[in-house]
Amino acid sequence: MYGQMMQQPLLISTLLVHAERHHGEREIVSRRVEGDIHRYTYKDLAARSRRMAKALAALGVKTSDRVATLAWNGYRHMELYYAVSGAGAVLHTVNPRLHPSQIVYIADHAEDQVLFFDLTFLPLIQAVANSTKTIKAFVAMTDRAHMPAADVASKIPNLLCYEELIEAQDDHYEWPSFDENTASSLCYTSGTTGNPKGVLYSHRSTVLHAYAAALPDALNCSARDVILPVVPMFHVNAWSLPYVGCMTGAKLVYPGAGLDGKSLYELFESEGVTLSAGVPTVWQGLLGYVEANDLKFSTMKRTVIGGSACPPAMIRTFGERFGVHVLHAWGMTEMSPLGTACTFKPKHLTQTQEERYAVMAKQGRAIFGVDMKIVDANGKELPWGSETSGDLYVRGPWILSSYYRDEGGDPLVDGWFPTGDVARIDADGYMQITDRSKDVIKSGGEWIGSIDLENIAMAHPAVAMAACIAAKHPKWDERPLLVVMKKPGAEVTKEELLAFFEGKIAKWWTPDDVVFVDAIPLGATGKMQKNKLRDQFKDYNLPTA
Ligand code: AMP
């Protein structure tokens, strides 16, 4: 017997229709690449998205065609989120920090038909426009007055102007209805090894993920919030905040290209931001600026930090100095991206602050919809509540079943997706990432968690960033080598740093050596590129060798 409820597909366009009807006057504020602050409402967003959907049809974009963007977080990018997917095409958000050759590879692999870009990326467009195979039009996301000069424009095939496309249409448009399993957007993984692989989201997975992301024990978003997503819209749909915005009616504040501490801080204060989200490296810049200028956050209450492990020292600085609660979250492109969020259970409310900080350093509990387990090298499930870590596997309705165009074959193991992360899970179900499996340091057959070591090093006041990598050792195979970037003007010696580990970890986990570098390489999504460091130090002679 079937239930007797309405069959209504979960479609991305319904989020926009809801926002226009129930939160029409709520604002969306953007720092534009043109230099000014732009503000309008969800009502305006809905009308302009409908116009853009018509413009896409006029350009010949059909159901399931891929439409690419190279763009910052801003209102025009959000219009494309709804116009492209809402019309039944697939929004392909491309990471502009990739090398031009990778962008060409991705655009060809996705068979993108149209590419929309922010003016910042004009040089990138000039570099790739005549190499991509399928793109029929390039659209500059600006008005006529800011379009590239004629000599530049003439070298880009079929260069169009975003505002002219919008102006040529009216906003009478009915969003089409179709199967909720239709593809809605496409995002390529960072691909530290081999070519990047595409993850193809559906309307159903996206809407379910947005419901889950907004829950109180996830990102906890409501109509009362003012959300500033620092996490880019070109990286896993900005952790779904453009969808959560429409779902909840929260005011959205988009920082555009202004990701430095000063620009971000000004927007936080002028727009009354209550919630933000981003990777640890961005917050480092912001905290540096706020501390150096002796400033305070007057409205910000919470910030979501994920994408790489949030150093406990950062959680503490946010909490103790600024009264901002850090919500540590974990996920990946293949998971839309949210998997876990670290919020308290009732028992933690009566614990000491120190005990609570220890909980907050973990990546958190599974959000409903995500099932997770850890397994040993033979695939046997490991118990929760021990110090043993294992390979982390997940499954759920917003987790990929195969990569776009089946690249790399079947990624699943008995219906589970192996994340490539190594983690332990405590008795209360709080998961803690100890490593990426390829970053694990194997000393005498035992694993040393590099993230634990980095977290300790980054709590030292002189350390700006620290990466721990495996260095070759004749007796133990591998031993930890700590690579450190100091804070500007700060001094610390190798001996002082090694002494800093005493009493905080098992003695045999202590790094064998410390090297100081001017910079630690960061990848396109702001994560430390340990593979590059491993290359750089592959012949490093440890003093213990
Ligand atoms: P991406 O698909 O580029 O978002 O990268 C996903 C990977 O980032 C995960 O598999 C983890 O290795 C890492 N990651 C994401 N969030 C966290 C976190 N909170 N702590 C540690 N690693 C994280």
Coordinates of C-alpha atoms and ligand atoms in Angstrom, one line a residue:
M1 CA 0.0 0.0 0.0
Y2 CA 1.3 3.4 -1.0
G3 CA 0.9 6.5 1.1
Q4 CA -1.6 9.0 -0.2
M5 CA 0.4 12.2 -0.2
M6 CA 1.1 14.6 -3.1
Q7 CA 3.9 13.7 -5.4
Q8 CA 5.8 16.9 -5.7
P9 CA 9.4 16.7 -7.0
L10 CA 12.1 18.3 -4.9
L11 CA 13.2 21.0 -7.3
I12 CA 15.7 23.9 -6.8
S13 CA 13.3 26.4 -8.4
T14 CA 10.8 25.8 -5.6
L15 CA 13.3 27.3 -3.1
L16 CA 13.3 30.5 -5.1
V17 CA 9.5 30.6 -5.5
H18 CA 9.3 30.1 -1.7
A19 CA 11.8 32.9 -1.0
E20 CA 10.0 35.4 -3.3
R21 CA 6.6 34.6 -1.7
H22 CA 7.6 34.5 2.0
H23 CA 10.8 36.6 2.2
G24 CA 10.5 38.9 -0.8
E25 CA 11.7 42.0 1.0
R26 CA 14.7 40.3 2.6
E27 CA 18.0 41.6 1.4
I28 CA 20.9 40.1 -0.6
V29 CA 24.0 42.3 -0.4
S30 CA 27.1 41.9 -2.6
R31 CA 30.5 43.5 -2.9
R32 CA 30.9 43.7 -6.7
V33 CA 34.0 43.4 -8.8
E34 CA 32.9 46.8 -10.2
G35 CA 34.0 48.1 -6.7
D36 CA 30.7 49.1 -5.1
I37 CA 28.2 47.5 -2.7
H38 CA 25.1 46.2 -4.5
R39 CA 21.9 45.5 -2.6
Y40 CA 18.5 44.1 -3.7
T41 CA 15.9 41.6 -2.4
Y42 CA 14.8 38.0 -2.9
K43 CA 12.0 39.4 -5.0
D44 CA 14.5 41.0 -7.3
L45 CA 16.6 37.8 -7.3
A46 CA 13.5 35.8 -8.4
A47 CA 12.6 38.2 -11.2
R48 CA 16.1 38.4 -12.6
S49 CA 16.6 34.6 -12.4
R50 CA 13.5 34.2 -14.5
R51 CA 14.8 36.6 -17.1
M52 CA 18.1 34.8 -17.1
A53 CA 16.4 31.5 -17.6
K54 CA 14.7 33.0 -20.7
A55 CA 18.0 34.4 -21.9
L56 CA 19.6 30.9 -21.5
A57 CA 16.9 29.5 -23.7
A58 CA 17.5 32.2 -26.2
L59 CA 21.2 31.3 -26.3
G60 CA 20.1 27.7 -27.2
V61 CA 20.8 26.2 -23.8
K62 CA 18.6 23.0 -23.5
T63 CA 17.7 20.6 -20.7
S64 CA 20.9 19.0 -19.2
D65 CA 23.3 21.2 -21.1
R66 CA 26.2 22.3 -18.9
V67 CA 26.6 26.0 -18.2
A68 CA 29.9 27.0 -16.6
T69 CA 30.7 29.8 -14.2
L70 CA 34.0 31.3 -13.2
A71 CA 32.8 33.7 -10.5
W72 CA 33.0 35.0 -7.0
N73 CA 30.2 35.0 -4.4
G74 CA 27.7 37.6 -5.6
Y75 CA 24.1 38.2 -6.7
R76 CA 24.7 37.5 -10.4
H77 CA 26.3 34.1 -9.5
M78 CA 23.3 33.3 -7.3
E79 CA 20.9 34.2 -10.2
L80 CA 22.7 31.6 -12.3
Y81 CA 22.4 29.0 -9.5
Y82 CA 18.6 29.3 -9.9
A83 CA 18.3 30.2 -13.6
V84 CA 20.5 27.4 -14.9
S85 CA 19.4 24.6 -12.6
G86 CA 15.8 25.8 -12.4
A87 CA 15.5 25.7 -16.2
G88 CA 16.7 22.1 -16.1
A89 CA 20.3 22.7 -17.3
V90 CA 23.4 21.9 -15.2
L91 CA 25.4 24.6 -13.4
H92 CA 29.1 23.8 -13.6
T93 CA 30.9 25.9 -11.1
V94 CA 34.6 26.1 -12.1
N95 CA 37.3 26.9 -9.6
P96 CA 39.2 29.9 -11.0
R97 CA 42.3 29.1 -8.9
L98 CA 43.0 26.1 -11.1
H99 CA 45.7 26.3 -13.8
P100 CA 44.3 27.3 -17.2
S101 CA 45.2 23.9 -18.7
Q102 CA 43.1 22.3 -15.9
I103 CA 40.2 24.7 -16.7
V104 CA 40.3 23.7 -20.4
Y105 CA 40.4 20.0 -19.4
I106 CA 37.4 20.4 -17.1
A107 CA 35.3 22.6 -19.5
D108 CA 36.0 20.1 -22.3
H109 CA 35.2 17.1 -20.1
A110 CA 32.0 18.7 -19.0
E111 CA 31.2 19.8 -22.5
D112 CA 30.2 23.2 -21.3
Q113 CA 28.1 25.2 -23.7
V114 CA 28.2 28.7 -22.2
L115 CA 30.7 30.2 -19.7
F116 CA 29.8 33.1 -17.4
F117 CA 32.7 34.9 -15.8
D118 CA 33.4 37.8 -13.4
L119 CA 35.6 40.5 -14.9
T120 CA 38.5 39.6 -12.5
F121 CA 38.9 36.4 -14.5
L122 CA 39.2 38.2 -17.9
P123 CA 42.9 37.2 -18.2
L124 CA 42.0 33.6 -17.5
I125 CA 39.3 33.8 -20.2
Q126 CA 41.8 35.2 -22.6
A127 CA 44.1 32.3 -21.9
V128 CA 41.5 29.6 -22.4
A129 CA 38.8 31.0 -24.7
N130 CA 40.4 29.7 -27.9
S131 CA 41.3 26.3 -26.5
T132 CA 38.0 25.0 -25.2
K133 CA 36.1 22.8 -27.6
T134 CA 32.4 23.1 -26.8
I135 CA 31.8 26.6 -25.4
K136 CA 29.7 28.7 -27.8
A137 CA 29.5 31.9 -25.8
F138 CA 31.4 33.7 -23.1
V139 CA 29.3 36.0 -20.9
A140 CA 31.0 38.8 -18.9
M141 CA 29.0 39.2 -15.6
T142 CA 28.7 43.0 -15.8
D143 CA 27.0 45.9 -17.6
R144 CA 27.8 47.5 -20.9
A145 CA 29.8 50.3 -19.3
H146 CA 32.3 47.8 -17.8
M147 CA 32.7 45.4 -20.8
P148 CA 36.2 44.7 -21.9
A149 CA 37.7 47.1 -24.5
A150 CA 37.2 46.3 -28.1
D151 CA 40.8 45.0 -28.8
V152 CA 40.4 42.4 -25.9
A153 CA 36.8 41.6 -26.7
S154 CA 37.6 40.8 -30.4
K155 CA 39.9 37.9 -29.3
I156 CA 37.2 36.2 -27.3
P157 CA 34.7 34.3 -29.5
N158 CA 31.1 35.4 -29.0
L159 CA 31.6 37.6 -26.0
L160 CA 28.3 38.7 -24.5
C161 CA 27.2 41.1 -21.7
Y162 CA 25.2 39.7 -18.7
E163 CA 23.1 42.8 -18.1
E164 CA 22.2 43.0 -21.8
L165 CA 21.0 39.4 -21.7
I166 CA 18.8 40.2 -18.7
E167 CA 17.5 43.5 -20.3
A168 CA 16.5 41.7 -23.5
Q169 CA 13.9 39.5 -21.6
D170 CA 10.9 40.1 -19.4
D171 CA 10.3 38.1 -16.2
H172 CA 7.2 36.1 -17.3
Y173 CA 8.4 32.6 -17.0
E174 CA 7.1 29.4 -15.4
W175 CA 9.8 27.2 -13.9
P176 CA 9.5 23.8 -15.6
S177 CA 8.6 20.7 -13.5
F178 CA 10.6 17.5 -14.1
D179 CA 12.0 14.4 -12.3
E180 CA 13.7 15.4 -9.1
N181 CA 16.6 13.1 -9.9
T182 CA 17.5 15.3 -12.9
A183 CA 21.1 16.6 -12.7
S184 CA 21.3 20.2 -11.3
S185 CA 24.9 21.1 -10.8
L186 CA 28.4 19.8 -11.4
C187 CA 31.6 20.4 -9.3
Y188 CA 35.0 18.9 -9.9
T189 CA 37.1 17.5 -7.1
S190 CA 40.4 19.2 -6.4
G191 CA 42.3 16.2 -8.0
T192 CA 45.6 16.3 -6.1
T193 CA 46.4 13.1 -7.9
G194 CA 45.4 12.5 -11.5
N195 CA 42.8 14.5 -13.4
P196 CA 39.9 16.1 -11.5
K197 CA 36.7 14.1 -11.4
G198 CA 33.2 15.5 -11.7
V199 CA 30.5 15.1 -9.0
L200 CA 27.0 15.6 -10.5
Y201 CA 24.4 16.7 -8.0
S202 CA 20.7 16.2 -8.5
H203 CA 17.7 18.5 -7.6
R204 CA 16.7 15.9 -5.0
S205 CA 20.1 15.6 -3.4
T206 CA 20.5 19.4 -3.3
V207 CA 17.2 20.1 -1.7
L208 CA 17.5 17.3 0.8
H209 CA 21.0 18.5 1.7
A210 CA 19.8 22.1 2.1
Y211 CA 17.1 20.9 4.6
A212 CA 19.7 19.0 6.5
A213 CA 22.3 21.8 6.4
A214 CA 19.8 24.3 7.9
L215 CA 18.9 22.1 10.9
P216 CA 19.7 23.3 14.4
D217 CA 22.3 20.7 15.0
A218 CA 23.9 21.4 11.6
L219 CA 24.4 25.1 10.5
N220 CA 21.3 26.3 12.4
C221 CA 20.0 28.8 9.9
S222 CA 16.8 30.9 10.2
A223 CA 15.0 33.9 8.8
R224 CA 16.7 35.9 11.6
D225 CA 20.2 35.2 10.4
V226 CA 22.5 37.3 8.3
I227 CA 24.8 34.9 6.6
L228 CA 28.1 35.7 4.9
P229 CA 29.4 32.7 3.0
V230 CA 33.2 33.2 2.6
V231 CA 33.4 29.7 1.3
P232 CA 33.3 30.2 -2.5
M233 CA 30.3 29.4 -4.7
F234 CA 32.7 27.7 -7.0
H235 CA 33.6 25.2 -4.2
V236 CA 30.8 22.6 -3.5
N237 CA 28.0 25.2 -3.9
A238 CA 29.3 27.3 -1.0
W239 CA 28.3 24.5 1.4
S240 CA 24.7 25.0 0.1
L241 CA 24.2 28.5 1.7
P242 CA 22.7 30.0 -1.5
Y243 CA 20.0 27.3 -1.3
V244 CA 19.7 27.6 2.5
G245 CA 19.2 31.3 2.0
C246 CA 16.1 30.9 -0.1
M247 CA 14.9 28.0 2.1
T248 CA 15.1 30.1 5.4
G249 CA 14.9 33.7 4.2
A250 CA 18.1 34.6 5.9
K251 CA 19.7 37.8 4.6
L252 CA 22.8 36.9 2.5
V253 CA 25.9 39.0 2.3
Y254 CA 28.4 38.1 -0.5
P255 CA 32.0 39.3 -0.3
G256 CA 32.9 39.1 -4.0
A257 CA 36.7 39.2 -4.4
G258 CA 37.2 41.0 -1.1
L259 CA 38.5 38.0 1.0
D260 CA 41.2 39.9 2.9
G261 CA 40.7 40.5 6.6
K262 CA 39.8 44.2 6.3
S263 CA 37.2 43.8 3.5
L264 CA 35.5 40.9 5.3
Y265 CA 35.5 42.7 8.7
E266 CA 33.9 45.8 7.2
L267 CA 31.1 43.7 5.7
F268 CA 30.6 41.8 8.9
E269 CA 30.1 45.0 10.8
S270 CA 28.2 47.1 8.2
E271 CA 25.7 44.4 7.4
G272 CA 25.2 42.9 10.8
V273 CA 26.4 39.4 9.9
T274 CA 25.4 36.8 12.5
L275 CA 26.8 33.6 10.8
S276 CA 29.7 33.0 8.5
A277 CA 31.4 30.0 6.9
G278 CA 34.8 29.2 5.5
V279 CA 38.1 27.3 5.6
P280 CA 40.7 27.9 8.4
T281 CA 43.2 29.8 6.2
V282 CA 40.6 32.5 5.5
W283 CA 39.9 33.0 9.2
Q284 CA 43.6 33.2 9.9
G285 CA 43.7 36.4 7.7
L286 CA 40.6 37.8 9.3
L287 CA 41.7 37.1 12.9
G288 CA 45.1 38.6 12.1
Y289 CA 43.5 41.8 11.0
V290 CA 41.0 42.0 13.9
E291 CA 43.7 41.3 16.5
A292 CA 46.2 43.8 15.0
N293 CA 43.6 46.6 15.0
D294 CA 42.1 45.7 18.4
L295 CA 38.6 45.3 16.9
K296 CA 35.6 43.3 18.1
F297 CA 32.7 41.6 16.3
S298 CA 29.5 43.3 17.3
T299 CA 27.0 41.0 15.7
M300 CA 28.7 37.8 14.6
K301 CA 27.8 34.9 16.9
R302 CA 28.8 31.8 15.1
T303 CA 31.1 30.7 12.3
V304 CA 31.3 27.4 10.5
I305 CA 34.8 26.2 9.9
G306 CA 35.6 23.2 7.7
G307 CA 37.3 22.1 4.6
S308 CA 40.4 21.2 6.6
A309 CA 40.9 20.6 10.3
C310 CA 40.2 23.8 12.4
P311 CA 43.2 24.2 14.8
P312 CA 41.9 24.1 18.4
A313 CA 43.9 27.3 19.0
M314 CA 41.6 29.1 16.5
I315 CA 38.4 27.7 18.1
R316 CA 39.7 29.1 21.4
T317 CA 40.7 32.5 20.1
F318 CA 37.3 33.0 18.4
G319 CA 35.5 31.9 21.7
E320 CA 37.6 33.6 24.3
R321 CA 38.7 36.8 22.6
F322 CA 35.7 37.5 20.4
G323 CA 32.7 35.6 21.9
V324 CA 32.2 33.8 18.5
H325 CA 31.2 30.1 18.6
V326 CA 33.1 28.0 16.1
L327 CA 31.0 25.2 14.6
H328 CA 33.5 22.7 13.3
A329 CA 32.1 20.8 10.3
W330 CA 33.4 18.1 7.9
G331 CA 32.5 17.1 4.4
M332 CA 33.7 16.8 0.9
T333 CA 32.7 17.5 -2.7
E334 CA 31.4 14.0 -3.1
M335 CA 29.1 14.6 -0.1
S336 CA 27.4 17.9 -1.4
P337 CA 29.4 18.6 1.0
L338 CA 28.1 18.2 4.6
G339 CA 28.7 15.1 6.6
T340 CA 29.2 16.0 10.2
A341 CA 28.8 19.1 12.4
C342 CA 30.1 19.5 15.9
T343 CA 27.3 20.6 18.2
F344 CA 26.8 19.6 21.8
K345 CA 24.7 16.9 23.4
P346 CA 22.9 17.8 26.7
K347 CA 25.6 16.1 28.7
H348 CA 28.2 18.6 27.4
L349 CA 26.3 21.6 28.8
T350 CA 27.3 20.8 32.4
Q351 CA 30.9 20.2 31.5
T352 CA 33.8 22.6 32.0
Q353 CA 34.8 24.9 29.2
E354 CA 38.1 22.9 28.8
E355 CA 36.1 19.7 28.3
R356 CA 33.9 21.4 25.8
Y357 CA 36.9 22.7 23.8
A358 CA 38.1 19.1 23.5
V359 CA 34.7 18.2 22.0
M360 CA 34.7 21.2 19.6
A361 CA 38.0 20.2 18.2
K362 CA 36.3 17.1 16.7
Q363 CA 34.6 17.2 13.3
G364 CA 31.3 16.2 15.0
R365 CA 28.3 14.0 14.7
A366 CA 26.7 12.7 11.5
I367 CA 23.8 14.8 10.3
F368 CA 20.7 12.8 9.7
G369 CA 20.9 11.5 6.2
V370 CA 24.6 10.6 6.5
D371 CA 25.6 7.2 7.8
M372 CA 29.2 6.6 8.6
K373 CA 31.6 3.9 9.8
I374 CA 35.3 3.3 10.2
V375 CA 36.9 0.1 8.9
D376 CA 40.3 -1.5 9.2
A377 CA 42.7 -2.5 6.3
N378 CA 40.5 -5.6 5.6
G379 CA 37.3 -3.6 5.4
K380 CA 36.1 -4.9 8.9
E381 CA 34.1 -2.4 10.8
L382 CA 35.9 -1.0 13.9
P383 CA 34.1 -0.2 17.1
W384 CA 33.4 3.3 18.3
G385 CA 34.7 4.6 21.5
S386 CA 38.3 3.5 21.2
E387 CA 41.5 5.3 20.3
T388 CA 41.8 3.2 17.1
S389 CA 41.3 5.0 13.9
G390 CA 40.3 3.6 10.6
D391 CA 39.2 4.4 7.0
L392 CA 36.1 6.5 7.1
Y393 CA 33.2 5.3 4.9
V394 CA 29.9 7.1 4.3
R395 CA 26.5 6.6 2.6
G396 CA 23.4 8.7 2.1
P397 CA 21.1 10.4 -0.3
W398 CA 23.4 13.4 -1.0
I399 CA 26.6 11.3 -1.4
L400 CA 27.8 10.4 -4.9
S401 CA 27.2 6.9 -6.4
S402 CA 29.6 7.4 -9.3
Y403 CA 31.7 10.1 -10.8
Y404 CA 30.5 12.1 -13.9
R405 CA 30.9 10.0 -17.1
D406 CA 31.9 7.1 -14.8
E407 CA 35.4 8.4 -14.5
G408 CA 37.5 6.1 -12.3
G409 CA 35.0 3.2 -12.3
D410 CA 32.8 2.2 -9.4
P411 CA 33.9 4.2 -6.4
L412 CA 31.7 2.3 -3.9
V413 CA 32.6 -0.6 -1.6
D414 CA 29.5 -2.6 -0.7
G415 CA 27.3 0.5 -1.2
W416 CA 29.6 2.7 0.9
F417 CA 31.8 5.6 -0.3
P418 CA 35.4 5.4 1.0
T419 CA 36.2 9.0 1.9
G420 CA 40.0 8.7 1.8
D421 CA 40.0 10.2 5.3
V422 CA 41.2 8.4 8.4
A423 CA 39.2 9.0 11.6
R424 CA 38.2 7.8 15.0
I425 CA 34.7 7.9 16.4
D426 CA 34.1 8.3 20.1
A427 CA 31.4 6.5 22.2
D428 CA 29.0 9.5 21.6
G429 CA 29.4 9.3 17.9
Y430 CA 31.7 12.3 17.5
M431 CA 34.0 11.7 14.6
Q432 CA 37.6 13.1 14.5
I433 CA 39.7 13.2 11.4
T434 CA 43.2 12.2 12.1
D435 CA 44.5 12.3 8.5
R436 CA 43.9 12.0 4.8
S437 CA 44.9 8.3 4.1
K438 CA 47.7 9.5 1.8
D439 CA 49.0 11.9 4.4
V440 CA 49.3 9.3 7.2
I441 CA 52.7 8.9 8.7
K442 CA 53.6 5.2 9.3
S443 CA 56.3 4.9 11.9
G444 CA 57.4 1.3 12.6
G445 CA 54.0 0.0 11.3
E446 CA 52.0 2.3 13.6
W447 CA 50.0 5.4 12.4
I448 CA 50.8 8.9 13.5
G449 CA 48.0 11.4 12.9
S450 CA 49.6 14.4 11.3
I451 CA 46.6 16.6 12.0
D452 CA 47.0 16.1 15.8
L453 CA 50.7 17.3 15.5
E454 CA 49.7 20.3 13.4
N455 CA 47.0 21.3 15.8
I456 CA 49.6 21.4 18.6
A457 CA 52.2 23.3 16.6
M458 CA 49.6 25.8 15.6
A459 CA 48.7 26.6 19.2
H460 CA 52.3 28.0 19.6
P461 CA 52.1 31.8 19.6
A462 CA 54.9 32.1 17.0
V463 CA 53.4 29.7 14.5
A464 CA 51.2 30.9 11.6
M465 CA 50.9 27.6 9.8
A466 CA 52.3 24.1 10.3
A467 CA 52.3 21.0 8.2
C468 CA 53.5 17.6 9.3
I469 CA 54.7 15.2 6.7
A470 CA 56.3 11.8 6.6
A471 CA 60.1 11.8 6.0
K472 CA 62.0 8.7 5.2
H473 CA 63.7 6.9 8.1
P474 CA 66.0 3.8 7.8
K475 CA 64.7 2.2 11.0
W476 CA 61.1 3.3 11.3
D477 CA 60.3 3.7 7.5
E478 CA 58.7 7.1 8.2
R479 CA 59.0 9.7 10.9
P480 CA 57.2 13.0 11.3
L481 CA 58.9 16.2 10.0
L482 CA 57.3 19.4 11.0
V483 CA 57.2 22.2 8.4
V484 CA 56.5 25.6 10.0
M485 CA 55.7 29.1 8.7
K486 CA 56.3 31.6 11.5
K487 CA 54.0 34.6 12.2
P488 CA 55.5 37.8 10.8
G489 CA 58.1 39.2 13.3
A490 CA 57.8 36.1 15.6
E491 CA 60.7 34.0 16.6
V492 CA 60.9 30.4 17.9
T493 CA 63.6 27.8 17.7
K494 CA 63.4 24.2 16.7
E495 CA 64.2 23.1 20.3
E496 CA 61.4 25.4 21.7
L497 CA 58.9 23.9 19.3
L498 CA 59.8 20.3 20.0
A499 CA 59.6 21.0 23.8
F500 CA 56.1 22.4 23.2
F501 CA 54.9 18.9 22.3
E502 CA 56.0 17.5 25.7
G503 CA 53.1 16.1 27.7
K504 CA 50.6 16.7 24.9
I505 CA 51.1 13.5 22.9
A506 CA 52.8 10.1 23.3
K507 CA 56.5 10.8 23.2
W508 CA 57.2 8.7 20.1
W509 CA 54.7 10.9 18.1
T510 CA 57.0 13.9 18.6
P511 CA 58.4 15.1 15.2
D512 CA 62.0 14.2 14.6
D513 CA 62.8 17.6 13.2
V514 CA 61.5 21.0 12.4
V515 CA 62.1 23.1 9.2
F516 CA 61.1 26.7 8.8
V517 CA 59.8 27.9 5.5
D518 CA 58.6 31.3 4.1
A519 CA 55.3 29.9 2.9
I520 CA 53.3 26.7 2.9
P521 CA 51.8 25.9 -0.5
L522 CA 48.0 26.2 -0.6
G523 CA 45.7 24.5 -3.1
A524 CA 42.8 26.0 -5.1
T525 CA 40.5 25.5 -2.1
G526 CA 42.8 27.0 0.5
K527 CA 44.1 23.6 1.8
M528 CA 47.7 22.9 2.6
Q529 CA 49.3 21.0 -0.3
K530 CA 51.2 18.4 1.6
N531 CA 52.0 16.4 -1.6
K532 CA 54.1 19.4 -2.7
L533 CA 55.9 19.5 0.6
R534 CA 56.5 15.8 0.5
D535 CA 58.1 16.3 -3.0
Q536 CA 60.2 19.2 -1.7
F537 CA 61.5 17.2 1.3
K538 CA 61.6 13.8 -0.3
D539 CA 65.4 13.5 0.2
Y540 CA 65.4 15.2 3.6
N541 CA 68.0 13.8 6.0
L542 CA 66.4 13.5 9.5
P543 CA 68.9 14.0 12.3
T544 CA 67.6 10.8 13.8
A545 CA 68.3 8.7 10.7
Ligands
AMP1 P1 36.9 18.8 -0.9 O1 36.2 17.8 -1.6 O2 37.9 19.6 -1.7 O3 36.0 19.7 -0.1 O4 37.9 18.1 0.2 C1 37.3 17.2 1.1 C2 38.4 16.8 2.1 O5 38.7 17.9 2.9 C3 37.9 15.8 3.1 O6 37.9 14.5 2.6 C4 38.9 16.0 4.2 O7 40.1 15.3 4.0 C5 39.1 17.5 4.2 N1 38.3 18.1 5.2 C6 37.1 18.7 5.1 N2 36.6 19.2 6.2 C7 37.5 18.9 7.2 C8 37.7 19.1 8.6 N3 36.8 19.8 9.3 N4 38.7 18.6 9.2 C9 39.7 17.9 8.6 N5 39.6 17.7 7.2 C10 38.6 18.2 6.6

